[in-house]
GROMACS .gro file of N, CA and C in nm:
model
  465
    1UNK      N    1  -9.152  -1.998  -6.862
    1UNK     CA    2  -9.051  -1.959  -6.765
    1UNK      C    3  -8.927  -1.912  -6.842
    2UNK      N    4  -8.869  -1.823  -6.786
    2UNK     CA    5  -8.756  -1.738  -6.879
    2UNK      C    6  -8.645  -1.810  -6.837
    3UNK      N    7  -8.538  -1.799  -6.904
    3UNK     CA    8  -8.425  -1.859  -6.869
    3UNK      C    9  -8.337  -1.816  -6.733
    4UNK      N   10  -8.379  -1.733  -6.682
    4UNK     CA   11  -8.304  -1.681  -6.587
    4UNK      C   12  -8.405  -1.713  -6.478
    5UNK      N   13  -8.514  -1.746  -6.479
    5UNK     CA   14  -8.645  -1.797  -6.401
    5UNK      C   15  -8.555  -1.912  -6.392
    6UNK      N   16  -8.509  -2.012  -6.446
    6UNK     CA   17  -8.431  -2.192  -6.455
    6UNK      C   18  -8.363  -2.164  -6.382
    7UNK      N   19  -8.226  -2.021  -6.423
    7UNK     CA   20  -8.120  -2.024  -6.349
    7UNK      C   21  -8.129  -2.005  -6.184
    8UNK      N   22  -8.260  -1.895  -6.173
    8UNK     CA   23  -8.246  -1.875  -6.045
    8UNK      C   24  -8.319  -2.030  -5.912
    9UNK      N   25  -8.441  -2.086  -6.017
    9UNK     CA   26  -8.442  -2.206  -5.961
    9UNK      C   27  -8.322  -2.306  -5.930
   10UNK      N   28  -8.265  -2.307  -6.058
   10UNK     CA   29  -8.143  -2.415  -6.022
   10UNK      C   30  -8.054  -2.360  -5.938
   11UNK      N   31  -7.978  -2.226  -5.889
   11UNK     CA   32  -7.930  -2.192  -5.775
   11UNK      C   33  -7.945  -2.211  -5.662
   12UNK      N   34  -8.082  -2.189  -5.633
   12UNK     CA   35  -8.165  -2.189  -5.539
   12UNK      C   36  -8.173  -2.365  -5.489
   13UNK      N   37  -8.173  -2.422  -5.551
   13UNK     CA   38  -8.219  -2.536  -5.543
   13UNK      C   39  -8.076  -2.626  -5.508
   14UNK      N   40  -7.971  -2.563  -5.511
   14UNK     CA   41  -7.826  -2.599  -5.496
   14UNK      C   42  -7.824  -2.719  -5.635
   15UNK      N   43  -7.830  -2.646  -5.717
   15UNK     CA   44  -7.809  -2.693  -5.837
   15UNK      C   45  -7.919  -2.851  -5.862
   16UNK      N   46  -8.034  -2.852  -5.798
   16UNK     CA   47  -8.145  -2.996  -5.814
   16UNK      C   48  -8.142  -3.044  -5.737
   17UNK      N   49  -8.035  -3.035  -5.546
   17UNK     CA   50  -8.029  -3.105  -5.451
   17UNK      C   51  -8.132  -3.053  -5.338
   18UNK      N   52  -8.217  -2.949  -5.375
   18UNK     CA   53  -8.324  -2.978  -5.289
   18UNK      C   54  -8.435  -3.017  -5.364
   19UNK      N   55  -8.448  -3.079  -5.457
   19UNK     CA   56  -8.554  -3.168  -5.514
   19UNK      C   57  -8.546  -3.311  -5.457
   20UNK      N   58  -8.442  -3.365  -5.374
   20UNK     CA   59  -8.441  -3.505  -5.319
   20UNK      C   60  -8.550  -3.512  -5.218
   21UNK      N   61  -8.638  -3.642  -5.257
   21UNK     CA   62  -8.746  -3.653  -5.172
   21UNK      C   63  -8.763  -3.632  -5.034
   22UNK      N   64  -8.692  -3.690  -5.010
   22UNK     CA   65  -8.691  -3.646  -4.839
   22UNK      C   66  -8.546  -3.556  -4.741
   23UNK      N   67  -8.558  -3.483  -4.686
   23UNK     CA   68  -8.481  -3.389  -4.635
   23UNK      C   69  -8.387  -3.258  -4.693
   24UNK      N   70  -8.428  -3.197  -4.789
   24UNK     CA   71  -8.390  -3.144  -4.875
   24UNK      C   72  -8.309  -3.028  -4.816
   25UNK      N   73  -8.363  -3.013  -4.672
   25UNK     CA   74  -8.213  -2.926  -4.583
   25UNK      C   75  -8.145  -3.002  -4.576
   26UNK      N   76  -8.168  -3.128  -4.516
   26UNK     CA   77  -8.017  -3.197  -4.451
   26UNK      C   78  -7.921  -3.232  -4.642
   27UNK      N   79  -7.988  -3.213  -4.733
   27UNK     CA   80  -7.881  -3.259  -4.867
   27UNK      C   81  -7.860  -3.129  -4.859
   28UNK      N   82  -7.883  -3.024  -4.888
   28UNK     CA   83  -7.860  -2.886  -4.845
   28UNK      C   84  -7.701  -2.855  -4.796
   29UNK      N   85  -7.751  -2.894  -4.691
   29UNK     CA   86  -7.648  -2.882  -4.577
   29UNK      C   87  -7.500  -2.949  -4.603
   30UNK      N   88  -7.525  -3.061  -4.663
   30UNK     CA   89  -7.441  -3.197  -4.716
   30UNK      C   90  -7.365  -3.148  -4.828
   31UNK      N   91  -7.429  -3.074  -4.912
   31UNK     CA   92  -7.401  -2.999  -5.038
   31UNK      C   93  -7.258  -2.868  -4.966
   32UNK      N   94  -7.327  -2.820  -4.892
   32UNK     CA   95  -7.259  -2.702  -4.835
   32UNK      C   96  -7.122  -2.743  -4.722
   33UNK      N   97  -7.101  -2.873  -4.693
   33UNK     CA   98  -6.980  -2.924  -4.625
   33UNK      C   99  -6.926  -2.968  -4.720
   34UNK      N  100  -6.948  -3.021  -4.824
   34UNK     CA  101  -6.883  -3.075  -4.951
   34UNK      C  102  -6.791  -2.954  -5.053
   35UNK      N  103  -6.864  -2.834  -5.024
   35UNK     CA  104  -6.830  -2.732  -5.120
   35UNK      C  105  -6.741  -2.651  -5.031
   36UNK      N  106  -6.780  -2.672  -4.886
   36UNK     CA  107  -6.711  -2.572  -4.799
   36UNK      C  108  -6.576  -2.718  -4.751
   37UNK      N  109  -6.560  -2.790  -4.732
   37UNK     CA  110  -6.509  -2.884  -4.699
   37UNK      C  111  -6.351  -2.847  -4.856
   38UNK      N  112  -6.419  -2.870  -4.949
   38UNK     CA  113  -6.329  -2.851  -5.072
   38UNK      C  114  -6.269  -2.706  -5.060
   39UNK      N  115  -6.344  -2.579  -5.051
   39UNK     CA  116  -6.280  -2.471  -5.046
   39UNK      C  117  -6.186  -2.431  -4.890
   40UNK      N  118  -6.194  -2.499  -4.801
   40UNK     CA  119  -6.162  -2.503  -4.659
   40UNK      C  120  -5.995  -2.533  -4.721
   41UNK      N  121  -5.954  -2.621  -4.769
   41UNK     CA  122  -5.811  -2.686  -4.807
   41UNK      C  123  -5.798  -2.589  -4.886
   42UNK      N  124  -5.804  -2.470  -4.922
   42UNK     CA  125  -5.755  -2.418  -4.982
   42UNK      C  126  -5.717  -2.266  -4.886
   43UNK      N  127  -5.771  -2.241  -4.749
   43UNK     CA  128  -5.746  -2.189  -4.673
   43UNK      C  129  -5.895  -2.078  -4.665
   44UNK      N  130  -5.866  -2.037  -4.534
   44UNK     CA  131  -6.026  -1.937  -4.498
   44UNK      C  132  -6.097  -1.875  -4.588
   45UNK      N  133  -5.973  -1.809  -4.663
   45UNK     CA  134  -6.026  -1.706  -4.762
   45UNK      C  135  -6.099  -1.756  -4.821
   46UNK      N  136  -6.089  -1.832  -4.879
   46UNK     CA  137  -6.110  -1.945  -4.965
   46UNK      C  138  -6.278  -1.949  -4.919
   47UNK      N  139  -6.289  -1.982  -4.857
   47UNK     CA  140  -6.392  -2.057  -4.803
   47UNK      C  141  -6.447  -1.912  -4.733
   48UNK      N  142  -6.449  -1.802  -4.690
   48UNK     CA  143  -6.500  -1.697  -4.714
   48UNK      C  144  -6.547  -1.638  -4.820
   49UNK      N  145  -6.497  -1.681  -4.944
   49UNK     CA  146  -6.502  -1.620  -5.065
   49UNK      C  147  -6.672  -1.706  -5.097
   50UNK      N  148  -6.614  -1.794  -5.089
   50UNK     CA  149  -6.731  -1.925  -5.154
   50UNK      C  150  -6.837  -1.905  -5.047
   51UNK      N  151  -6.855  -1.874  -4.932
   51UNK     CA  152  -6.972  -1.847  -4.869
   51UNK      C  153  -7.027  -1.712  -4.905
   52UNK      N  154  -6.960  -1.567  -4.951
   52UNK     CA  155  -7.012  -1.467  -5.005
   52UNK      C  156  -7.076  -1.477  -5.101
   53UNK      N  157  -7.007  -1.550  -5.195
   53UNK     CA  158  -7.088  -1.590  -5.337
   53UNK      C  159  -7.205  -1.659  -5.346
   54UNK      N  160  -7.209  -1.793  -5.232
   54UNK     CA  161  -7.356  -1.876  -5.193
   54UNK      C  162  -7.410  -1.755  -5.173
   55UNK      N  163  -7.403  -1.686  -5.099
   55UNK     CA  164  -7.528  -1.568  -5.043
   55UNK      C  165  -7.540  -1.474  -5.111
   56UNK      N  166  -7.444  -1.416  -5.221
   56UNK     CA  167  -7.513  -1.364  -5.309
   56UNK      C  168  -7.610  -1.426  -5.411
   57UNK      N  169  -7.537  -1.538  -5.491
   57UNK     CA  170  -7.595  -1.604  -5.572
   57UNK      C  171  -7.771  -1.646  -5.466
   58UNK      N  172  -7.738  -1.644  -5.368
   58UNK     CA  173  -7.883  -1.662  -5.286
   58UNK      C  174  -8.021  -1.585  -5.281
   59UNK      N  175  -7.951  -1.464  -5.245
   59UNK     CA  176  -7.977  -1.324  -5.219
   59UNK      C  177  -8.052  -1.303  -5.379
   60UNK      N  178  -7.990  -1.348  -5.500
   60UNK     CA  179  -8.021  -1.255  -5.669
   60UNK      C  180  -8.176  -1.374  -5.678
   61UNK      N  181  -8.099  -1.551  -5.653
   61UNK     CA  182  -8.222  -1.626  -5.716
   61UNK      C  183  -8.317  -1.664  -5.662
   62UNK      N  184  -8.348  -1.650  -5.531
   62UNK     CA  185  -8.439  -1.668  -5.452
   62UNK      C  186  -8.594  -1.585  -5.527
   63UNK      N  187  -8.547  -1.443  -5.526
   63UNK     CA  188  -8.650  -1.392  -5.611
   63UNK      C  189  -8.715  -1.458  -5.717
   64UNK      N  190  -8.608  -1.452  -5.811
   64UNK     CA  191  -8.653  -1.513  -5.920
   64UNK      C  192  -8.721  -1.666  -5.943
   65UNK      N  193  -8.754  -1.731  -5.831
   65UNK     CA  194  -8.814  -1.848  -5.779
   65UNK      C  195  -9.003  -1.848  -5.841
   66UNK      N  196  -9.034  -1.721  -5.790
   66UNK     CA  197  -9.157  -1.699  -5.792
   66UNK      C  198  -9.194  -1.756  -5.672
   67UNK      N  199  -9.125  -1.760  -5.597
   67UNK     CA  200  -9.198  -1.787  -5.460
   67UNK      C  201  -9.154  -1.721  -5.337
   68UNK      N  202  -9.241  -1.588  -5.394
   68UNK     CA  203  -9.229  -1.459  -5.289
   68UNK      C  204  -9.360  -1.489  -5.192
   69UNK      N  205  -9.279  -1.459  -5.075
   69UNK     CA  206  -9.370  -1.501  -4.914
   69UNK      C  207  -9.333  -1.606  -4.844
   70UNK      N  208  -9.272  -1.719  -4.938
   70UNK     CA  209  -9.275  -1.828  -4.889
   70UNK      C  210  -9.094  -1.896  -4.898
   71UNK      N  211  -9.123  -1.994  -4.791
   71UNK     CA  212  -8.966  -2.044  -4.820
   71UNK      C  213  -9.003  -2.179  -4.827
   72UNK      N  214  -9.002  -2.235  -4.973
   72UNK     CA  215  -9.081  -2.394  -4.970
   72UNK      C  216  -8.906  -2.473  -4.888
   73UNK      N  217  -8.928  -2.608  -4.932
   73UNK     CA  218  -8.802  -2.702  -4.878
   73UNK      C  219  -8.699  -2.696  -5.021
   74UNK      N  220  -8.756  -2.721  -5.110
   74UNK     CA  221  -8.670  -2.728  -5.243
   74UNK      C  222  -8.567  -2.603  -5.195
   75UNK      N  223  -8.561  -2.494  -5.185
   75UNK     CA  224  -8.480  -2.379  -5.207
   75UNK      C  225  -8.404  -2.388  -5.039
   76UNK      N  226  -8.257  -2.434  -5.120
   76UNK     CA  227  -8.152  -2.493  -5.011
   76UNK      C  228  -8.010  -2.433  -5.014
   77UNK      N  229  -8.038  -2.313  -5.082
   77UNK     CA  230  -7.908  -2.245  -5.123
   77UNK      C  231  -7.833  -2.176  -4.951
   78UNK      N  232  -7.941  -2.166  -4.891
   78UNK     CA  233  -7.959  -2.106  -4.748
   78UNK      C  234  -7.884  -2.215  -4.671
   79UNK      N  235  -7.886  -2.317  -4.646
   79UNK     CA  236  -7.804  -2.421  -4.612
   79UNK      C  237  -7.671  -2.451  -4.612
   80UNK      N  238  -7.696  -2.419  -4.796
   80UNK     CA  239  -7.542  -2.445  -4.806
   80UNK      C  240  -7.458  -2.302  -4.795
   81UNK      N  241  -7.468  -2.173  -4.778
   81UNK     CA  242  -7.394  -2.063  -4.741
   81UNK      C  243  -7.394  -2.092  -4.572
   82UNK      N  244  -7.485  -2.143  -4.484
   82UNK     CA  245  -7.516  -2.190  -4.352
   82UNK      C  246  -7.413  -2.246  -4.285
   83UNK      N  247  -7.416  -2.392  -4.381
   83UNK     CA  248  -7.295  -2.503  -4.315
   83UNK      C  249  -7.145  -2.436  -4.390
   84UNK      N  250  -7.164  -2.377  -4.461
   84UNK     CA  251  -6.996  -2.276  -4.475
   84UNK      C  252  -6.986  -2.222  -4.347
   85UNK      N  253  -7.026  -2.158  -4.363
   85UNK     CA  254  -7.015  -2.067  -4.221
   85UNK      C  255  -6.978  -2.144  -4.070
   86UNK      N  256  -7.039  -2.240  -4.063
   86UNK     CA  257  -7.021  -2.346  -3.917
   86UNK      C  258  -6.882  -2.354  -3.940
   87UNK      N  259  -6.796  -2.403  -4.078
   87UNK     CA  260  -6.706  -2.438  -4.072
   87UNK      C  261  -6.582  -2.332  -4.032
   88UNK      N  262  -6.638  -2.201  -4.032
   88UNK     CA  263  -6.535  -2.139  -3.978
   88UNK      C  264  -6.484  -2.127  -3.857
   89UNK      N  265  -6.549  -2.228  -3.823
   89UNK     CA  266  -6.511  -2.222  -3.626
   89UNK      C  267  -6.457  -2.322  -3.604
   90UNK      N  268  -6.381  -2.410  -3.736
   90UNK     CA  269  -6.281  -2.537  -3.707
   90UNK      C  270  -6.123  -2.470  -3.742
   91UNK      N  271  -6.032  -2.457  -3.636
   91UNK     CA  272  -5.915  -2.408  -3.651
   91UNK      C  273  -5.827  -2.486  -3.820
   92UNK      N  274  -5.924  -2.639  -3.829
   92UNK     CA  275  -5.821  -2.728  -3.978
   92UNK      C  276  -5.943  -2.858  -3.973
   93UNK      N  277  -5.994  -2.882  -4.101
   93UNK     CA  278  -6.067  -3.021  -4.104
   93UNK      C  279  -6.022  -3.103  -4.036
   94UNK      N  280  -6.116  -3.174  -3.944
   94UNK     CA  281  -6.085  -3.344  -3.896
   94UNK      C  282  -6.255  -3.415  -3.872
   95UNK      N  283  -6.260  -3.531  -3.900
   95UNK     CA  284  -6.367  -3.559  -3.964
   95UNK      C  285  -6.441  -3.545  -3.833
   96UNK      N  286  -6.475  -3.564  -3.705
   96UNK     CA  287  -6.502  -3.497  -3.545
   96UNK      C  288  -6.558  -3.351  -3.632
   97UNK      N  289  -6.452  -3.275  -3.587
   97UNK     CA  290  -6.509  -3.118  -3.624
   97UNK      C  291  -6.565  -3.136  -3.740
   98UNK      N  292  -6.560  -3.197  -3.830
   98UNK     CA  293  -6.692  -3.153  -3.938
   98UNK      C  294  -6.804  -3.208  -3.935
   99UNK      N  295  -6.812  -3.330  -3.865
   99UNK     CA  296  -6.952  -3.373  -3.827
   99UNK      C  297  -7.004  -3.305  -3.730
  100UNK      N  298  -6.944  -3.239  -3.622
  100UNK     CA  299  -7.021  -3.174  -3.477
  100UNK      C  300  -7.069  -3.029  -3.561
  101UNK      N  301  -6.953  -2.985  -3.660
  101UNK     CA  302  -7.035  -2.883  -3.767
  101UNK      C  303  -7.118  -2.904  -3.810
  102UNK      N  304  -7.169  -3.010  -3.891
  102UNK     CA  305  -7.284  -2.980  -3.936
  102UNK      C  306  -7.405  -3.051  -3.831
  103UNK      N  307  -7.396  -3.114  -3.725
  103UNK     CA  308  -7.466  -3.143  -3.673
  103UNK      C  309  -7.524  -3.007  -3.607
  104UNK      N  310  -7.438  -2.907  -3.564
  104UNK     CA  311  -7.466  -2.820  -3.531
  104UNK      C  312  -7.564  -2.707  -3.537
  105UNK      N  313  -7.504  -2.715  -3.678
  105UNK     CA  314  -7.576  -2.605  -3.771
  105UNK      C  315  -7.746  -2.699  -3.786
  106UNK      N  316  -7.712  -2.804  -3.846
  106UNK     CA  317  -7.862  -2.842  -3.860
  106UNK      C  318  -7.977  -2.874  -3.718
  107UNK      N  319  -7.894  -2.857  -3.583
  107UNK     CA  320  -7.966  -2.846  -3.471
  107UNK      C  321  -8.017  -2.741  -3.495
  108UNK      N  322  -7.936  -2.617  -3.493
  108UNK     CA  323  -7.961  -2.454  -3.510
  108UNK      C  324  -8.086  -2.444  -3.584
  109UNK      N  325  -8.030  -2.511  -3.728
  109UNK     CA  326  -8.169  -2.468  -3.834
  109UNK      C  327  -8.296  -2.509  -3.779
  110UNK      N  328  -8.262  -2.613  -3.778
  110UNK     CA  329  -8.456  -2.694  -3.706
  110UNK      C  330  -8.479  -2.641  -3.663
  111UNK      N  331  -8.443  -2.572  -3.498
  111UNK     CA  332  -8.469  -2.559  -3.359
  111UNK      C  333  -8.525  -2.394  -3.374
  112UNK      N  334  -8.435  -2.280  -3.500
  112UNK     CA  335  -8.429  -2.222  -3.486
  112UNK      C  336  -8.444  -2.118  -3.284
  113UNK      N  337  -8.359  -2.134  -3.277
  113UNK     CA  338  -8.340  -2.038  -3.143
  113UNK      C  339  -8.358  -1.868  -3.192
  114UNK      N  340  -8.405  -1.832  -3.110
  114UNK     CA  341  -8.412  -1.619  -3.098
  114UNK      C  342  -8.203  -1.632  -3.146
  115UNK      N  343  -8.205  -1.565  -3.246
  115UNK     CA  344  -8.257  -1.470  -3.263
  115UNK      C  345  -8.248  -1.552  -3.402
  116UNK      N  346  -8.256  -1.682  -3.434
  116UNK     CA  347  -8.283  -1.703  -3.583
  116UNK      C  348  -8.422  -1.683  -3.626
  117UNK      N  349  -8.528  -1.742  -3.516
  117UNK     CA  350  -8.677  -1.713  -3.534
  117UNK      C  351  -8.702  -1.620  -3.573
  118UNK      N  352  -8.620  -1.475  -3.550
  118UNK     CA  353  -8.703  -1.329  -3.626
  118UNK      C  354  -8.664  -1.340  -3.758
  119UNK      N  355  -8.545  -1.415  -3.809
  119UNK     CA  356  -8.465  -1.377  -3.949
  119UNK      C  357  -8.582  -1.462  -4.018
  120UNK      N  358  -8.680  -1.589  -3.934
  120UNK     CA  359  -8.703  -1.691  -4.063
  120UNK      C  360  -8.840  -1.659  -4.032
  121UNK      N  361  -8.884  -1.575  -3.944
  121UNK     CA  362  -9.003  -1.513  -3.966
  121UNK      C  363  -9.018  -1.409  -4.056
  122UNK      N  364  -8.944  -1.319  -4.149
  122UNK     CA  365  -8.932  -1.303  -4.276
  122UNK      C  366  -8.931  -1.379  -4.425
  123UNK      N  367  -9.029  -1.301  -4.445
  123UNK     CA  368  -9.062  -1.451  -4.567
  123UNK      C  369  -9.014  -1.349  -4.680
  124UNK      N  370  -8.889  -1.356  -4.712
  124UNK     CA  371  -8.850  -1.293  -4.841
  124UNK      C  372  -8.720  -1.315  -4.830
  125UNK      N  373  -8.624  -1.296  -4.950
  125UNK     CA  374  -8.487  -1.357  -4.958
  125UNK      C  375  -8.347  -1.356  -4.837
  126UNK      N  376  -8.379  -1.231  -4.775
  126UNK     CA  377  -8.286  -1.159  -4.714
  126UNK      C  378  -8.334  -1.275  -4.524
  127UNK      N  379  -8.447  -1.297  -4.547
  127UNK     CA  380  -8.485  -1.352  -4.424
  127UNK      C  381  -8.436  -1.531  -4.448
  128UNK      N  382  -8.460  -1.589  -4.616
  128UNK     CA  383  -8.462  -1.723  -4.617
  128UNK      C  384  -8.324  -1.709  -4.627
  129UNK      N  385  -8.269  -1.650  -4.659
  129UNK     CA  386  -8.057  -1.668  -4.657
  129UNK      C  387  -8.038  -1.618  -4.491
  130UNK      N  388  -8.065  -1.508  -4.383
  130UNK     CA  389  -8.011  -1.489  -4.293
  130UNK      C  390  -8.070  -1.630  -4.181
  131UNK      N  391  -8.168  -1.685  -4.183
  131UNK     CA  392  -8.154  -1.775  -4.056
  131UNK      C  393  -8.040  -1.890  -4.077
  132UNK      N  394  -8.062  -1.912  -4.186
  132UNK     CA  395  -7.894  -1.981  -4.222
  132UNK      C  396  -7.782  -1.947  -4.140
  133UNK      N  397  -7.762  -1.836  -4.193
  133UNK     CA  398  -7.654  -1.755  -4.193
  133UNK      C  399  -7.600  -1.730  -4.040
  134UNK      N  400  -7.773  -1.713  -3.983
  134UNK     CA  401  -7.716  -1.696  -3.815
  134UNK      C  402  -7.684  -1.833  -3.765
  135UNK      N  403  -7.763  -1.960  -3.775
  135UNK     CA  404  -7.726  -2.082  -3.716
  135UNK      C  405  -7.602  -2.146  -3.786
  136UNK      N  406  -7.561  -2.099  -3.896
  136UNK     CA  407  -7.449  -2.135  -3.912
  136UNK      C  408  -7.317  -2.050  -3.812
  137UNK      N  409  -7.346  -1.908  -3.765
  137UNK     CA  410  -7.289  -1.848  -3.705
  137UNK      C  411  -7.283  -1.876  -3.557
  138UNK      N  412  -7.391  -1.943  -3.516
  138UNK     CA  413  -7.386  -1.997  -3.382
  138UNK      C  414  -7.328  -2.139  -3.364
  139UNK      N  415  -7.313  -2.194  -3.468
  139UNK     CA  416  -7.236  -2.330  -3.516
  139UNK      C  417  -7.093  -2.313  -3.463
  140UNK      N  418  -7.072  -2.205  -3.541
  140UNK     CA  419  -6.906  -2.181  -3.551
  140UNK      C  420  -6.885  -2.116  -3.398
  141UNK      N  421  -6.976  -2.039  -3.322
  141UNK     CA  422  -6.947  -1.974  -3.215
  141UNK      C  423  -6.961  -2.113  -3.110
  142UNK      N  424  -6.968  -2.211  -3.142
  142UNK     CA  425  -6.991  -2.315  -3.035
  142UNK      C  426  -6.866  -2.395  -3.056
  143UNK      N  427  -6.836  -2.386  -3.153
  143UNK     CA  428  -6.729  -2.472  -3.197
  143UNK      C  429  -6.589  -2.417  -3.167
  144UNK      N  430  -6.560  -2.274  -3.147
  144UNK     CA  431  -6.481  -2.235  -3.145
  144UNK      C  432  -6.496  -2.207  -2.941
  145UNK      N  433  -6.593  -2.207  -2.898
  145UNK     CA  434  -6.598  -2.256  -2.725
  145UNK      C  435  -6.577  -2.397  -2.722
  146UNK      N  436  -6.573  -2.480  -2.772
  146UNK     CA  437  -6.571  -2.592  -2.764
  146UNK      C  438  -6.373  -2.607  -2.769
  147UNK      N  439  -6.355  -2.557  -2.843
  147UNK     CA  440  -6.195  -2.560  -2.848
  147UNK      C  441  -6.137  -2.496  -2.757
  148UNK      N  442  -6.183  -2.433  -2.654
  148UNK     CA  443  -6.110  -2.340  -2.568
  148UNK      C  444  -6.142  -2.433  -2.424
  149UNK      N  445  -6.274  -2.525  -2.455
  149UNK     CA  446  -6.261  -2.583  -2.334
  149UNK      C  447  -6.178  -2.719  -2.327
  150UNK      N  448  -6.151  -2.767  -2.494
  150UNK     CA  449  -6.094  -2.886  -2.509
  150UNK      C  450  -5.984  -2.855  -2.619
  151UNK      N  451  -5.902  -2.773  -2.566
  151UNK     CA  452  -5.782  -2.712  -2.700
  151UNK      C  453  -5.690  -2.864  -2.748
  152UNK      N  454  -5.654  -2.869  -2.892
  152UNK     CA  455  -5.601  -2.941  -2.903
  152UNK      C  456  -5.671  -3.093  -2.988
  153UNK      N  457  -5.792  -3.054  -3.012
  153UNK     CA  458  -5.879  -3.152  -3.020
  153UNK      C  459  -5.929  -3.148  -3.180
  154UNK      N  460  -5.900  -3.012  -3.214
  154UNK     CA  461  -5.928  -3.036  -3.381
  154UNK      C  462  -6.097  -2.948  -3.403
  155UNK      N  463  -6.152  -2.923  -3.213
  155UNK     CA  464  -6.245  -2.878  -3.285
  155UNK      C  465  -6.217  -2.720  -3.283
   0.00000   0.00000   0.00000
């Protein structure tokens, strides 16, 4: 395996956190409120920036996995650009809005709803980073109705 074969595993893998035995989305996910949670205090951009980069860095090592066709559980980079994204539909952290975030998002992922089902019925990089990408986007679109019906609340 070439060295850039490691790198793109260990990306992919959110640096060895989808090698944990059991639930390797939900550490995924955990990984990606932790990273988005840290870049969030530093303001949107911030945390826009760091979700472009998950999805590129997603987008380059996924390939290099050797596991074209398939989206095993180990490869969780999709997660964590995912639960970034949920978080953009919290006006400011409060520990409420970041748990209904990621609860969110990881309803989304499981459940996959239309129109995530067509993205993760693509079995190649662009499909294992976009169903993320959309249930994290329906995360944030719930969250940000959620504040309009309960303004004031943090979510």
């Amino acid at each position: 395996m070439s060295a850039s074969d490691v790198l793109g595993r260990a990306v992919a893998s959110g640096l060895g956190i989808g090698f944990v035995p059991r639930a390797p989305g939900t550490a995924g996910a955990l990984l990606g409120l932790l990273a988005g949670g840290i870049l969030y205090t530093y303001g949107t951009v911030a945390l826009a920036s760091g979700i472009v980069i998950a999805s590129a860095a997603g987008m380059i090592a996924i390939p290099r996995t050797g596991m074209a066709g398939r989206d095993p559980g180990w490869i969780v980079i999709d997660e964590v650009a995912g639960q970034m994204i949920a978080l953009l539909g919290l006006p400011w952290l409060t520990g409420s809005g970041v748990l209904l975030a990621f609860l969110l998002f990881r309803v989304f992922d499981i459940r996959k709803p239309w129109p995530i089902s067509l993205a993760d019925a693509r079995h190649d990089a662009l499909g294992i980073m976009a169903d993320d990408w959309i249930a994290g986007a329906f995360a944030a679109i719930v969250l940000a109705a959620l504040r309009l019906v309960w303004p004031g609340t943090g979510l």
